[in-house]
Short mmCIF file of N, CA and C in Angstrom, two decimals:
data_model
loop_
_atom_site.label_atom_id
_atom_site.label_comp_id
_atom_site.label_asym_id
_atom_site.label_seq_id
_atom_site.Cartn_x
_atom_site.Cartn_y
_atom_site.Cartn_z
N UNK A 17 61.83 22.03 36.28
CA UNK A 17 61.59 21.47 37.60
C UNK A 17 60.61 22.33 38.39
N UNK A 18 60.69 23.68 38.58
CA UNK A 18 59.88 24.80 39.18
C UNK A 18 58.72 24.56 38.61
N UNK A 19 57.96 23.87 36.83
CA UNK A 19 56.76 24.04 36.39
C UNK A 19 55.77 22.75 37.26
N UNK A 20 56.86 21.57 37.58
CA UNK A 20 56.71 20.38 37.74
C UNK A 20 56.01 20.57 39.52
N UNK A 21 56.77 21.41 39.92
CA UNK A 21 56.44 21.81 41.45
C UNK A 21 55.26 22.38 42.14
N UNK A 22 54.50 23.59 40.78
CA UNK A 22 53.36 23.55 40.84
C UNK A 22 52.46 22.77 41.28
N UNK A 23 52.10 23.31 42.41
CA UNK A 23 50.71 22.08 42.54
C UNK A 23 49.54 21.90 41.68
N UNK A 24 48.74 20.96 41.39
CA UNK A 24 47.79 20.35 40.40
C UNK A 24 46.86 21.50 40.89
N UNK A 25 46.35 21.55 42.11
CA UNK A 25 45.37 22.62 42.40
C UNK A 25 45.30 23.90 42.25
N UNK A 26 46.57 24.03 41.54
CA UNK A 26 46.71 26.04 41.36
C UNK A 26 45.90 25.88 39.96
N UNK A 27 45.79 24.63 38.77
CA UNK A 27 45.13 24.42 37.77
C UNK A 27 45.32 25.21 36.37
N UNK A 28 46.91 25.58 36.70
CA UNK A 28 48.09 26.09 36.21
C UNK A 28 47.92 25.28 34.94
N UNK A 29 48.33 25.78 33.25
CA UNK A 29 48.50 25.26 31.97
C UNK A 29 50.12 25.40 32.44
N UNK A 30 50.92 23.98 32.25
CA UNK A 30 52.36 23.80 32.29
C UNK A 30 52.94 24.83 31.95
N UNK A 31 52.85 25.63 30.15
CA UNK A 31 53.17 26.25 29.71
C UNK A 31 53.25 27.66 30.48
N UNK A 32 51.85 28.22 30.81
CA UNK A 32 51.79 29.44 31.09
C UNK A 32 52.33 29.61 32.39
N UNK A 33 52.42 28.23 33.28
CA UNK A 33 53.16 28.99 34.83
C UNK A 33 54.66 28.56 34.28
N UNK A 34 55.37 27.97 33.12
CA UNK A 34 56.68 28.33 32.52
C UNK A 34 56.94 29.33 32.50
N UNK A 35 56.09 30.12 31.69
CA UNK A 35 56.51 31.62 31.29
C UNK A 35 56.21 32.60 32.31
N UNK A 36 55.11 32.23 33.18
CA UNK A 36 55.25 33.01 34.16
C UNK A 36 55.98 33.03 35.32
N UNK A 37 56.98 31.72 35.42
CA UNK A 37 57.87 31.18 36.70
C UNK A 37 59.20 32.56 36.24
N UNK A 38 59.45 32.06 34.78
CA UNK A 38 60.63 33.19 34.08
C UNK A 38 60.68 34.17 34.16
N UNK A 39 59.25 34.88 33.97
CA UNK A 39 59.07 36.12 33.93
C UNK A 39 59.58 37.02 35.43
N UNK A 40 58.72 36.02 35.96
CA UNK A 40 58.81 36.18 37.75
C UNK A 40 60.37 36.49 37.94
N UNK A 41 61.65 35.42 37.51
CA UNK A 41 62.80 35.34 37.78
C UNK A 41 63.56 36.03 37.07
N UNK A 42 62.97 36.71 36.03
CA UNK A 42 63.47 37.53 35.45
C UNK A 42 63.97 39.12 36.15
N UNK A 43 62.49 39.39 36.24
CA UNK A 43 62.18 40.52 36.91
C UNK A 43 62.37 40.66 38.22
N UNK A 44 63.26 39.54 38.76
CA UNK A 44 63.43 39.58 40.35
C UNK A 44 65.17 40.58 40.49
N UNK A 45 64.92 42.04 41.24
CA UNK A 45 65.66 42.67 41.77
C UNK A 45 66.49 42.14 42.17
N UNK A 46 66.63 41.27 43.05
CA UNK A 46 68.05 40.91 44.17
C UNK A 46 68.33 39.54 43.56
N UNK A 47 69.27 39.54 43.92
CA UNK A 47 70.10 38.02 43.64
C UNK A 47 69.59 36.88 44.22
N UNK A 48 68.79 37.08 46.13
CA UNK A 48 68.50 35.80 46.34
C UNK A 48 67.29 36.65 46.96
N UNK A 49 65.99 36.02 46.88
CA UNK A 49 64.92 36.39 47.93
C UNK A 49 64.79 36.22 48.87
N UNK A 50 65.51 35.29 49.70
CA UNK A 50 65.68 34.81 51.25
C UNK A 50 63.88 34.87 51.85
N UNK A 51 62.94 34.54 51.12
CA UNK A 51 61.51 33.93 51.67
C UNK A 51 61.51 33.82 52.93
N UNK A 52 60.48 33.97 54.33
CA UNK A 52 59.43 34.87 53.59
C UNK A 52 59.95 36.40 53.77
N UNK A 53 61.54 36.56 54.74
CA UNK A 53 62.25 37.89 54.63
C UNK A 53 61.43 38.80 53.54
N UNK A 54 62.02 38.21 52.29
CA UNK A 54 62.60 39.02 50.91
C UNK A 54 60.68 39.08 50.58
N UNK A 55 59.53 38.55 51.13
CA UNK A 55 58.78 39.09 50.60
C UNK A 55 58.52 40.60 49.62
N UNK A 56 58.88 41.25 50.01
CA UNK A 56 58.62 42.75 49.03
C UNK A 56 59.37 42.57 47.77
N UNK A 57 60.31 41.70 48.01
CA UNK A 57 61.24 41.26 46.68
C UNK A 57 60.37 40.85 45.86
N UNK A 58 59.71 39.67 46.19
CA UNK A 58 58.76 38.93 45.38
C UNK A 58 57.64 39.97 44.84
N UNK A 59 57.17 40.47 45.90
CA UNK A 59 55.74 41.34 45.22
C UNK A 59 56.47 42.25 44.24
N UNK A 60 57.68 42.97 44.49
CA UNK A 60 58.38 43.58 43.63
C UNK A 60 58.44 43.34 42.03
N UNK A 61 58.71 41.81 41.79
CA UNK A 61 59.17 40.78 40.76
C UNK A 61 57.49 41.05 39.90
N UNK A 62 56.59 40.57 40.66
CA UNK A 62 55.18 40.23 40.43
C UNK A 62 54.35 41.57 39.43
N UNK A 63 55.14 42.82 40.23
CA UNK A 63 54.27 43.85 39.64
C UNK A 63 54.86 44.12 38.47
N UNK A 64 56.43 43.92 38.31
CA UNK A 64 57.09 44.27 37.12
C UNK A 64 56.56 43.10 36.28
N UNK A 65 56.55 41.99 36.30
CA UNK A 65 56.27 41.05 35.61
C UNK A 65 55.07 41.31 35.13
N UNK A 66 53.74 41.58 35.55
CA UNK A 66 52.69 42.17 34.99
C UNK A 66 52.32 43.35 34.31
N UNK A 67 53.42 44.12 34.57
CA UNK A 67 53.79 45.07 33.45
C UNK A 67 54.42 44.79 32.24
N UNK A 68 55.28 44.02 32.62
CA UNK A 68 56.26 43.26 30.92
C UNK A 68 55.18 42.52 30.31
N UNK A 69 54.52 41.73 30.95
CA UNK A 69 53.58 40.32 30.30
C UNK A 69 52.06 40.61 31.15
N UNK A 70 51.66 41.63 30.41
CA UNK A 70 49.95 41.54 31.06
C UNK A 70 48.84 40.45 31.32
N UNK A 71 49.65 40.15 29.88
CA UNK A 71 48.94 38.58 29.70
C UNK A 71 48.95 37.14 30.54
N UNK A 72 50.16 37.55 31.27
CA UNK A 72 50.45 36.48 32.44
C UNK A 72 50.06 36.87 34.22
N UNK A 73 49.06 38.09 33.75
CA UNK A 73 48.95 38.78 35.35
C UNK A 73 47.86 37.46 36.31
N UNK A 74 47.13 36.95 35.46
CA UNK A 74 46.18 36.18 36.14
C UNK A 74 47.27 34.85 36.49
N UNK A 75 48.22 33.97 35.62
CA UNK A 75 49.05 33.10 35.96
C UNK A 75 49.75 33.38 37.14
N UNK A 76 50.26 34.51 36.96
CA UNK A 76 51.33 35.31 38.48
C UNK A 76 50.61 35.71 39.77
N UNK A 77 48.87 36.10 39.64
CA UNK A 77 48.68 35.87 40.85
C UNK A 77 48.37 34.81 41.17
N UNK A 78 48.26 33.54 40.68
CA UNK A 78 48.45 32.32 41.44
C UNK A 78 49.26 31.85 41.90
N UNK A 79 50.64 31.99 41.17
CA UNK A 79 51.59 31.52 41.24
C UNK A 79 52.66 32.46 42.33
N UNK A 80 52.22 33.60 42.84
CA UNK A 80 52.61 34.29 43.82
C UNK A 80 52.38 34.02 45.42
N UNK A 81 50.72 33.67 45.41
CA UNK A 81 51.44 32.94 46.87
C UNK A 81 51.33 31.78 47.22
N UNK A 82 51.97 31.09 45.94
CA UNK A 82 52.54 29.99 46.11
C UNK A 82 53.75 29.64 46.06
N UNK A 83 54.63 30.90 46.68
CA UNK A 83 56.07 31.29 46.40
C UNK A 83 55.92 31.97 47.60
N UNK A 84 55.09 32.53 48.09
CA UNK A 84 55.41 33.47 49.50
C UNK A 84 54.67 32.84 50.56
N UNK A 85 55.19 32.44 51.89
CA UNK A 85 54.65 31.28 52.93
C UNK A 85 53.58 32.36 53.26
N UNK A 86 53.98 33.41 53.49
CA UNK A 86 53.11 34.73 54.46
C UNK A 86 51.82 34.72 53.49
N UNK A 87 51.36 34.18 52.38
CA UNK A 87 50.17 34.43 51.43
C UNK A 87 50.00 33.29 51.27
N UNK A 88 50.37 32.40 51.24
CA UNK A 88 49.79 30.68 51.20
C UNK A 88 48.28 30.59 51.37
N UNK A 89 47.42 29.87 50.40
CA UNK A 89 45.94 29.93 50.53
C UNK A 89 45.19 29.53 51.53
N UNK A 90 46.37 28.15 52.56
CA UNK A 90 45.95 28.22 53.30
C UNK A 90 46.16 28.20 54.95
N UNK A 91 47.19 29.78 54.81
CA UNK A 91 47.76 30.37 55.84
C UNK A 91 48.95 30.40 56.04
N UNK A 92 49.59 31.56 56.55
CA UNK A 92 51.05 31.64 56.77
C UNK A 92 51.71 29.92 57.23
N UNK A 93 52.36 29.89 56.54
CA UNK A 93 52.83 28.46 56.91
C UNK A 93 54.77 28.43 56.28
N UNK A 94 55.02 27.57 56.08
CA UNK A 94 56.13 26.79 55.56
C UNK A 94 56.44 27.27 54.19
N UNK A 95 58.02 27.06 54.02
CA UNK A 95 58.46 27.55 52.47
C UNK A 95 58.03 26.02 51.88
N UNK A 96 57.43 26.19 50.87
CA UNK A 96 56.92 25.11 49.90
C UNK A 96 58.34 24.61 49.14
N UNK A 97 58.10 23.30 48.96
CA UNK A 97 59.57 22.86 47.62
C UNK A 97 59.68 24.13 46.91
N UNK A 98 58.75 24.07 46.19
CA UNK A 98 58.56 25.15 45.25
C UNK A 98 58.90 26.72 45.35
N UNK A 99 58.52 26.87 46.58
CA UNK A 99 59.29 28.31 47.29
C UNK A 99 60.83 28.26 47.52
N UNK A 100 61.35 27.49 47.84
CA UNK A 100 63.00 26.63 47.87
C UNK A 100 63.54 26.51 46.70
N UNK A 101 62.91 25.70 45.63
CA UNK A 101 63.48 26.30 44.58
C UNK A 101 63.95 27.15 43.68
N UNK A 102 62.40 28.05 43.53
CA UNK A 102 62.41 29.42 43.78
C UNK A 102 64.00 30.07 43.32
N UNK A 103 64.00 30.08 45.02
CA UNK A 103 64.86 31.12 45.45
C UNK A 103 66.40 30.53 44.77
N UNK A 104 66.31 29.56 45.25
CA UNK A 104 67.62 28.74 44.30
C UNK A 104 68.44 29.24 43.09
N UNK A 105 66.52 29.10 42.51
CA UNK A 105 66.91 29.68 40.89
C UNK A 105 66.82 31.22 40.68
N UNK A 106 66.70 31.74 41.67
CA UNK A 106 66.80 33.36 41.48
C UNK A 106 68.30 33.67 41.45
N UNK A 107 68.87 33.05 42.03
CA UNK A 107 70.30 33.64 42.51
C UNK A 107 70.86 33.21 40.68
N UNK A 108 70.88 31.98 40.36
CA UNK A 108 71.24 31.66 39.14
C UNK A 108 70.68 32.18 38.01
N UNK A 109 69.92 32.67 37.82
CA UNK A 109 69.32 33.72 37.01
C UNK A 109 70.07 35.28 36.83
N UNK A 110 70.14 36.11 38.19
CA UNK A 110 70.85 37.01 38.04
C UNK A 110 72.35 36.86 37.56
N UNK A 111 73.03 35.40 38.56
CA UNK A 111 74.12 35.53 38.29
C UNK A 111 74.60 35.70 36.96
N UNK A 112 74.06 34.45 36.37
CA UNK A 112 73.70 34.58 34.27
C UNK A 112 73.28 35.79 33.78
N UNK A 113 72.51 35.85 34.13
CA UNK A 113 71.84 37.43 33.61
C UNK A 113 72.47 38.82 33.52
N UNK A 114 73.15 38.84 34.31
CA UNK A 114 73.88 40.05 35.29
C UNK A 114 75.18 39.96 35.16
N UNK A 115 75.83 39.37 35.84
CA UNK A 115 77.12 39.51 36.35
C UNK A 115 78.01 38.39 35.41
N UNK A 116 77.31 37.59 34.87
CA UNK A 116 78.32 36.85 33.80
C UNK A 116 78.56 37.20 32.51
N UNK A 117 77.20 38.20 32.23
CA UNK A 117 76.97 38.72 30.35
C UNK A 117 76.84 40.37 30.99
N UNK A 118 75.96 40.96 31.57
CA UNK A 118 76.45 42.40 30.87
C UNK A 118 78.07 43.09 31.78
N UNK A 119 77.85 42.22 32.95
CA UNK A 119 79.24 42.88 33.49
C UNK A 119 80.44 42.62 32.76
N UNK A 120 80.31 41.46 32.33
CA UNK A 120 81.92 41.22 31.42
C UNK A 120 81.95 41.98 30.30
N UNK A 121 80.73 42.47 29.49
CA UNK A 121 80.65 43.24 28.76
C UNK A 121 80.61 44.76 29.06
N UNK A 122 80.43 44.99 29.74
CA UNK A 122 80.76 46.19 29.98
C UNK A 122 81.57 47.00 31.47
N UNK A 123 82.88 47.01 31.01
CA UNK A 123 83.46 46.87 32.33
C UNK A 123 84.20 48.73 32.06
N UNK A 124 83.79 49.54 32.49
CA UNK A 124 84.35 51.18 32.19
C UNK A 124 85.18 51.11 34.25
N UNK A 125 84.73 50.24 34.86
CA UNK A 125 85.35 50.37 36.00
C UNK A 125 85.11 48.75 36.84
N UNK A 126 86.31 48.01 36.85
CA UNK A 126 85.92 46.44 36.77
C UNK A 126 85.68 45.86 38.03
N UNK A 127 86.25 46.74 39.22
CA UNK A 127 85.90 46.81 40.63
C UNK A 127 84.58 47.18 40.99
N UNK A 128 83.45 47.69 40.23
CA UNK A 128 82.06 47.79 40.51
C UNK A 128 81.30 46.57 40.05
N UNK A 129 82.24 45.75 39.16
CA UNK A 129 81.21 44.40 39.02
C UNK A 129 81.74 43.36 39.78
N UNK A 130 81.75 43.30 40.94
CA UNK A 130 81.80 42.44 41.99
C UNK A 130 80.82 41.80 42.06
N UNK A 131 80.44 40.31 42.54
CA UNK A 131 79.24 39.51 42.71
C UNK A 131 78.61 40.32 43.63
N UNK A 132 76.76 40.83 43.30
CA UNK A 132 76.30 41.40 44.37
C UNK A 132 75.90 42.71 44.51
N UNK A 133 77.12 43.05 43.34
CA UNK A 133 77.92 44.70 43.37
C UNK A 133 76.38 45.37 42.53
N UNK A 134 76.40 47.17 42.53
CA UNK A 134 75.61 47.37 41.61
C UNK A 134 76.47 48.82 41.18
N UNK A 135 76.90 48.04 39.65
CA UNK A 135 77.81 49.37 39.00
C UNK A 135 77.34 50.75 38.78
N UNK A 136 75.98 50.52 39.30
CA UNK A 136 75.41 51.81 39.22
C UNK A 136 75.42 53.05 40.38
N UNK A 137 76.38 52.52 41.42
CA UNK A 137 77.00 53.21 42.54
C UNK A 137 78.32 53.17 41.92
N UNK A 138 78.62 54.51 42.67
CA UNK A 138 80.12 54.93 42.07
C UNK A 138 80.97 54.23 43.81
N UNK A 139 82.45 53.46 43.46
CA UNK A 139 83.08 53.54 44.63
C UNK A 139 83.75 54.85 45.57
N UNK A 140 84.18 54.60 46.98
CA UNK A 140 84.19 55.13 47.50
C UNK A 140 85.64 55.27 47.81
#
């Protein structure tokens, strides 16, 4: 749905803003980006993502501010569908990613994998 959202004018190959929508959501730090707030989130996502997949650095800067209202080509404006979705699918990504597979798998203290939580702080 996110490849479909692309606009025709970013002139995006289906495929490559696929892999670069993933990559993006992959590499996204926080659970939800809350746009255009979570901006630094996003640029965050963007630089790691071009480090994992070099090859997708030219796909991701298109496809970056067309995800962040504050960089829109043509001017701070409105969260796009596409920016809405986005964020949607960020939260569902980590949750899968994160907190449903490695937290259940690895639980040495089961009160640090709280939704949100980061087991990499010790409690208090």
């Amino acid at each position: 749905r996110l490849v479909r959202l692309v606009p025709a004018s970013a002139n995006l190959a289906p495929e490559a803003a696929a892999d670069a929508l993933a990559e993006l959501l992959a590499c996204f730090p926080v659970y939800r980006s809350y746009l255009p707030d979570g901006a630094g989130y996003l640029a965050e996502a963007a630089l790691a993502a071009r480090i994992h997949r070099p090859d997708l650095a030219p796909v991701i800067a298109v496809l970056q501010p067309l995800l962040d209202p504050l960089q829109a080509p043509e001017g701070p404006g409105e969260l796009t569908e596409l920016a809405v979705r986005f964020q949607q699918t960020s939260g569902m990504v980590m949750a899968k990613g994160v907190e449903d597979t490695a937290f259940y798998r690895y639980t040495r203290l089961t009160s640090l994998n709280e939704v949100g939580a980061d087991p990499s702080l010790p409690a208090l």
